[in-house]
mmCIF file with all atom_site columns, C-alpha atoms in Angstrom:
data_model
loop_
_atom_site.group_PDB
_atom_site.id
_atom_site.type_symbol
_atom_site.label_atom_id
_atom_site.label_alt_id
_atom_site.label_comp_id
_atom_site.label_asym_id
_atom_site.label_entity_id
_atom_site.label_seq_id
_atom_site.pdbx_PDB_ins_code
_atom_site.Cartn_x
_atom_site.Cartn_y
_atom_site.Cartn_z
_atom_site.occupancy
_atom_site.B_iso_or_equiv
_atom_site.pdbx_formal_charge
_atom_site.auth_seq_id
_atom_site.auth_comp_id
_atom_site.auth_asym_id
_atom_site.auth_atom_id
_atom_site.pdbx_PDB_model_num
ATOM 1  C CA . MET A 1 1  ? -6.195  8.017   9.069   1.00 90.00 ? 110 MET A CA 1
ATOM 2  C CA . ASN A 1 2  ? -2.930  6.892   10.661  1.00 94.00 ? 111 ASN A CA 1
ATOM 3  C CA . ILE A 1 3  ? -1.058  4.250   8.680   1.00 96.00 ? 112 ILE A CA 1
ATOM 4  C CA . VAL A 1 4  ? 0.605   1.639   10.874  1.00 95.00 ? 113 VAL A CA 1
ATOM 5  C CA . GLU A 1 5  ? 1.695   -0.883  8.281   1.00 94.00 ? 114 GLU A CA 1
ATOM 6  C CA . VAL A 1 6  ? 2.257   -1.086  4.536   1.00 95.00 ? 115 VAL A CA 1
ATOM 7  C CA . VAL A 1 7  ? 3.080   -4.291  2.666   1.00 94.00 ? 116 VAL A CA 1
ATOM 8  C CA . PRO A 1 8  ? 3.956   -4.184  -1.054  1.00 95.00 ? 117 PRO A CA 1
ATOM 9  C CA . LYS A 1 9  ? 2.174   -6.886  -3.045  1.00 92.00 ? 118 LYS A CA 1
ATOM 10 C CA . ASP A 1 10 ? 2.359   -8.087  -6.645  1.00 89.00 ? 119 ASP A CA 1
ATOM 11 C CA . ASN A 1 11 ? 1.345   -5.892  -9.546  1.00 93.00 ? 120 ASN A CA 1
ATOM 12 C CA . TYR A 1 12 ? 2.170   -2.570  -7.806  1.00 96.00 ? 121 TYR A CA 1
ATOM 13 C CA . VAL A 1 13 ? -0.496  -2.913  -5.138  1.00 94.00 ? 122 VAL A CA 1
ATOM 14 C CA . LEU A 1 14 ? 0.022   -1.976  -1.501  1.00 95.00 ? 123 LEU A CA 1
ATOM 15 C CA . CYS A 1 15 ? -1.781  -3.611  1.387   1.00 93.00 ? 124 CYS A CA 1
ATOM 16 C CA . ILE A 1 16 ? -2.230  -0.919  4.018   1.00 93.00 ? 125 ILE A CA 1
ATOM 17 C CA . LYS A 1 17 ? -3.367  -1.203  7.614   1.00 91.00 ? 126 LYS A CA 1
ATOM 18 C CA . ALA A 1 18 ? -4.664  1.809   9.509   1.00 91.00 ? 127 ALA A CA 1
ATOM 19 C CA . GLU A 1 19 ? -4.372  2.408   13.240  1.00 92.00 ? 128 GLU A CA 1
ATOM 20 C CA . ASP A 1 20 ? -8.084  1.671   13.696  1.00 88.00 ? 129 ASP A CA 1
ATOM 21 C CA . GLY A 1 21 ? -7.565  -1.819  12.203  1.00 85.00 ? 130 GLY A CA 1
ATOM 22 C CA . GLU A 1 22 ? -9.073  -0.985  8.818   1.00 88.00 ? 131 GLU A CA 1
ATOM 23 C CA . VAL A 1 23 ? -7.261  -2.664  5.924   1.00 90.00 ? 132 VAL A CA 1
ATOM 24 C CA . GLY A 1 24 ? -7.291  -1.756  2.270   1.00 90.00 ? 133 GLY A CA 1
ATOM 25 C CA . PHE A 1 25 ? -5.461  -2.222  -1.000  1.00 93.00 ? 134 PHE A CA 1
ATOM 26 C CA . PHE A 1 26 ? -4.061  0.695   -2.959  1.00 95.00 ? 135 PHE A CA 1
ATOM 27 C CA . ASP A 1 27 ? -3.184  0.347   -6.630  1.00 95.00 ? 136 ASP A CA 1
ATOM 28 C CA . VAL A 1 28 ? -0.087  2.404   -7.464  1.00 97.00 ? 137 VAL A CA 1
ATOM 29 C CA . LYS A 1 29 ? -0.112  1.550   -11.211 1.00 96.00 ? 138 LYS A CA 1
ATOM 30 C CA . PRO A 1 30 ? -2.057  4.660   -12.295 1.00 95.00 ? 139 PRO A CA 1
ATOM 31 C CA . TYR A 1 31 ? 0.675   6.846   -10.766 1.00 96.00 ? 140 TYR A CA 1
ATOM 32 C CA . LEU A 1 32 ? 3.666   5.142   -12.422 1.00 96.00 ? 141 LEU A CA 1
ATOM 33 C CA . GLU A 1 33 ? 3.612   7.334   -15.536 1.00 95.00 ? 142 GLU A CA 1
ATOM 34 C CA . SER A 1 34 ? 4.177   10.517  -13.553 1.00 95.00 ? 143 SER A CA 1
ATOM 35 C CA . GLU A 1 35 ? 7.772   11.694  -13.214 1.00 95.00 ? 144 GLU A CA 1
ATOM 36 C CA . VAL A 1 36 ? 8.024   11.319  -9.442  1.00 95.00 ? 145 VAL A CA 1
ATOM 37 C CA . PHE A 1 37 ? 6.554   7.792   -9.393  1.00 97.00 ? 146 PHE A CA 1
ATOM 38 C CA . ALA A 1 38 ? 8.391   6.469   -12.500 1.00 97.00 ? 147 ALA A CA 1
ATOM 39 C CA . PRO A 1 39 ? 11.335  5.070   -10.455 1.00 97.00 ? 148 PRO A CA 1
ATOM 40 C CA . LEU A 1 40 ? 8.845   2.724   -8.767  1.00 97.00 ? 149 LEU A CA 1
ATOM 41 C CA . LYS A 1 41 ? 8.613   0.737   -12.006 1.00 97.00 ? 150 LYS A CA 1
ATOM 42 C CA . ASN A 1 42 ? 11.801  -0.818  -10.661 1.00 96.00 ? 151 ASN A CA 1
ATOM 43 C CA . LYS A 1 43 ? 10.394  -3.527  -8.368  1.00 96.00 ? 152 LYS A CA 1
ATOM 44 C CA . ASP A 1 44 ? 13.279  -3.190  -5.896  1.00 96.00 ? 153 ASP A CA 1
ATOM 45 C CA . GLU A 1 45 ? 12.465  0.498   -5.463  1.00 96.00 ? 154 GLU A CA 1
ATOM 46 C CA . PHE A 1 46 ? 8.735   -0.235  -5.129  1.00 97.00 ? 155 PHE A CA 1
ATOM 47 C CA . LEU A 1 47 ? 9.425   -2.762  -2.363  1.00 96.00 ? 156 LEU A CA 1
ATOM 48 C CA . ARG A 1 48 ? 11.245  -0.142  -0.249  1.00 96.00 ? 157 ARG A CA 1
ATOM 49 C CA . VAL A 1 49 ? 8.051   1.619   0.789   1.00 97.00 ? 158 VAL A CA 1
ATOM 50 C CA . ARG A 1 50 ? 7.727   2.841   4.374   1.00 96.00 ? 159 ARG A CA 1
ATOM 51 C CA . THR A 1 51 ? 5.094   4.549   6.448   1.00 95.00 ? 160 THR A CA 1
ATOM 52 C CA . GLY A 1 52 ? 5.386   7.997   7.963   1.00 95.00 ? 161 GLY A CA 1
ATOM 53 C CA . ARG A 1 53 ? 2.082   7.519   9.802   1.00 94.00 ? 162 ARG A CA 1
ATOM 54 C CA . TYR A 1 54 ? 0.164   10.188  7.845   1.00 96.00 ? 163 TYR A CA 1
ATOM 55 C CA . PHE A 1 55 ? 1.751   9.222   4.523   1.00 97.00 ? 164 PHE A CA 1
ATOM 56 C CA . ILE A 1 56 ? 3.770   6.512   2.815   1.00 97.00 ? 165 ILE A CA 1
ATOM 57 C CA . GLU A 1 57 ? 7.003   7.225   0.973   1.00 97.00 ? 166 GLU A CA 1
ATOM 58 C CA . TRP A 1 58 ? 9.813   5.769   -1.068  1.00 97.00 ? 167 TRP A CA 1
ATOM 59 C CA . ASP A 1 59 ? 13.514  6.690   -1.259  1.00 94.00 ? 168 ASP A CA 1
ATOM 60 C CA . CYS A 1 60 ? 13.012  8.184   -4.744  1.00 94.00 ? 169 CYS A CA 1
ATOM 61 C CA . GLY A 1 61 ? 10.862  10.964  -3.247  1.00 95.00 ? 170 GLY A CA 1
ATOM 62 C CA . ALA A 1 62 ? 7.454   9.608   -4.265  1.00 97.00 ? 171 ALA A CA 1
ATOM 63 C CA . ASP A 1 63 ? 4.862   9.763   -1.526  1.00 97.00 ? 172 ASP A CA 1
ATOM 64 C CA . LEU A 1 64 ? 1.133   9.431   -0.973  1.00 97.00 ? 173 LEU A CA 1
ATOM 65 C CA . SER A 1 65 ? -0.840  11.078  1.799   1.00 96.00 ? 174 SER A CA 1
ATOM 66 C CA . ALA A 1 66 ? -3.101  9.070   4.077   1.00 95.00 ? 175 ALA A CA 1
ATOM 67 C CA . ASP A 1 67 ? -6.028  11.122  2.765   1.00 94.00 ? 176 ASP A CA 1
ATOM 68 C CA . THR A 1 68 ? -5.255  10.139  -0.838  1.00 94.00 ? 177 THR A CA 1
ATOM 69 C CA . ILE A 1 69 ? -4.885  6.494   0.150   1.00 94.00 ? 178 ILE A CA 1
ATOM 70 C CA . GLN A 1 70 ? -8.095  6.423   2.147   1.00 90.00 ? 179 GLN A CA 1
ATOM 71 C CA . ALA A 1 71 ? -10.043 8.121   -0.648  1.00 91.00 ? 180 ALA A CA 1
ATOM 72 C CA . ARG A 1 72 ? -8.880  5.624   -3.282  1.00 91.00 ? 181 ARG A CA 1
ATOM 73 C CA . TRP A 1 73 ? -8.229  2.296   -1.562  1.00 90.00 ? 182 TRP A CA 1
ATOM 74 C CA . SER A 1 74 ? -10.385 -0.772  -1.947  1.00 84.00 ? 183 SER A CA 1
ATOM 75 C CA . ALA A 1 75 ? -10.359 -4.071  -0.074  1.00 68.00 ? 184 ALA A CA 1
ATOM 76 C CA . ALA A 1 76 ? -12.876 -5.871  -2.267  1.00 39.00 ? 185 ALA A CA 1
ATOM 77 C CA . GLU A 1 77 ? -12.171 -4.707  -5.813  1.00 43.00 ? 186 GLU A CA 1
ATOM 78 C CA . ILE A 1 78 ? -8.386  -5.076  -5.953  1.00 41.00 ? 187 ILE A CA 1
ATOM 79 C CA . GLY A 1 79 ? -8.419  -7.958  -3.492  1.00 42.00 ? 188 GLY A CA 1
ATOM 80 C CA . ALA A 1 80 ? -10.789 -9.887  -5.725  1.00 41.00 ? 189 ALA A CA 1
ATOM 81 C CA . GLN A 1 81 ? -8.669  -9.195  -8.805  1.00 40.00 ? 190 GLN A CA 1
ATOM 82 C CA . GLN A 1 82 ? -5.571  -10.517 -7.109  1.00 43.00 ? 191 GLN A CA 1
ATOM 83 C CA . SER A 1 83 ? -7.148  -13.318 -5.059  1.00 39.00 ? 192 SER A CA 1
ATOM 84 C CA . VAL A 1 84 ? -5.955  -11.584 -1.920  1.00 40.00 ? 193 VAL A CA 1
ATOM 85 C CA . PRO A 1 85 ? -7.827  -12.555 1.245   1.00 42.00 ? 194 PRO A CA 1
ATOM 86 C CA . THR A 1 86 ? -10.243 -9.967  2.626   1.00 43.00 ? 195 THR A CA 1
ATOM 87 C CA . ASP A 1 87 ? -12.380 -9.413  5.741   1.00 43.00 ? 196 ASP A CA 1
ATOM 88 C CA . VAL A 1 88 ? -11.844 -12.099 8.396   1.00 40.00 ? 197 VAL A CA 1
ATOM 89 C CA . ALA A 1 89 ? -9.084  -13.823 6.415   1.00 44.00 ? 198 ALA A CA 1
ATOM 90 C CA . MET A 1 90 ? -7.233  -10.494 6.241   1.00 51.00 ? 199 MET A CA 1
ATOM 91 C CA . ASN A 1 91 ? -6.639  -10.578 10.005  1.00 50.00 ? 200 ASN A CA 1
ATOM 92 C CA . ALA A 1 92 ? -4.900  -13.930 9.616   1.00 46.00 ? 201 ALA A CA 1
ATOM 93 C CA . PHE A 1 93 ? -2.829  -12.468 6.757   1.00 50.00 ? 202 PHE A CA 1
ATOM 94 C CA . TRP A 1 94 ? -1.581  -9.645  8.988   1.00 50.00 ? 203 TRP A CA 1
ATOM 95 C CA . ARG A 1 95 ? -0.686  -12.032 11.818  1.00 49.00 ? 204 ARG A CA 1
ATOM 96 C CA . ARG A 1 96 ? 1.323   -14.225 9.420   1.00 50.00 ? 205 ARG A CA 1
ATOM 97 C CA . SER A 1 97 ? 3.090   -11.350 7.650   1.00 53.00 ? 206 SER A CA 1
ATOM 98 C CA . ARG A 1 98 ? 4.391   -9.700  10.809  1.00 49.00 ? 207 ARG A CA 1
ATOM 99 C CA . PRO A 1 99 ? 7.755   -10.733 12.267  1.00 48.00 ? 208 PRO A CA 1
#
């Protein structure tokens, strides 16, 4: 999977778009207790996420591989919990959130 876009959302969730157009949500909360991810508890740090195409990373050194993201992301489960639009509505979300 090649990651083309990552948008931080509320509650330590990332909305991630792959090169093939697939979109999913990745919950970072389970990682926040580990030493490398602990700085992301600071919301400002969490918001500074960027994509490296095959991974995402933060300035603090925390990163997640595309394989890890793809294995654990979910459009329906986390999207439903957060009332985030999915499927067809997700395309409209991406069009609106891009500059």
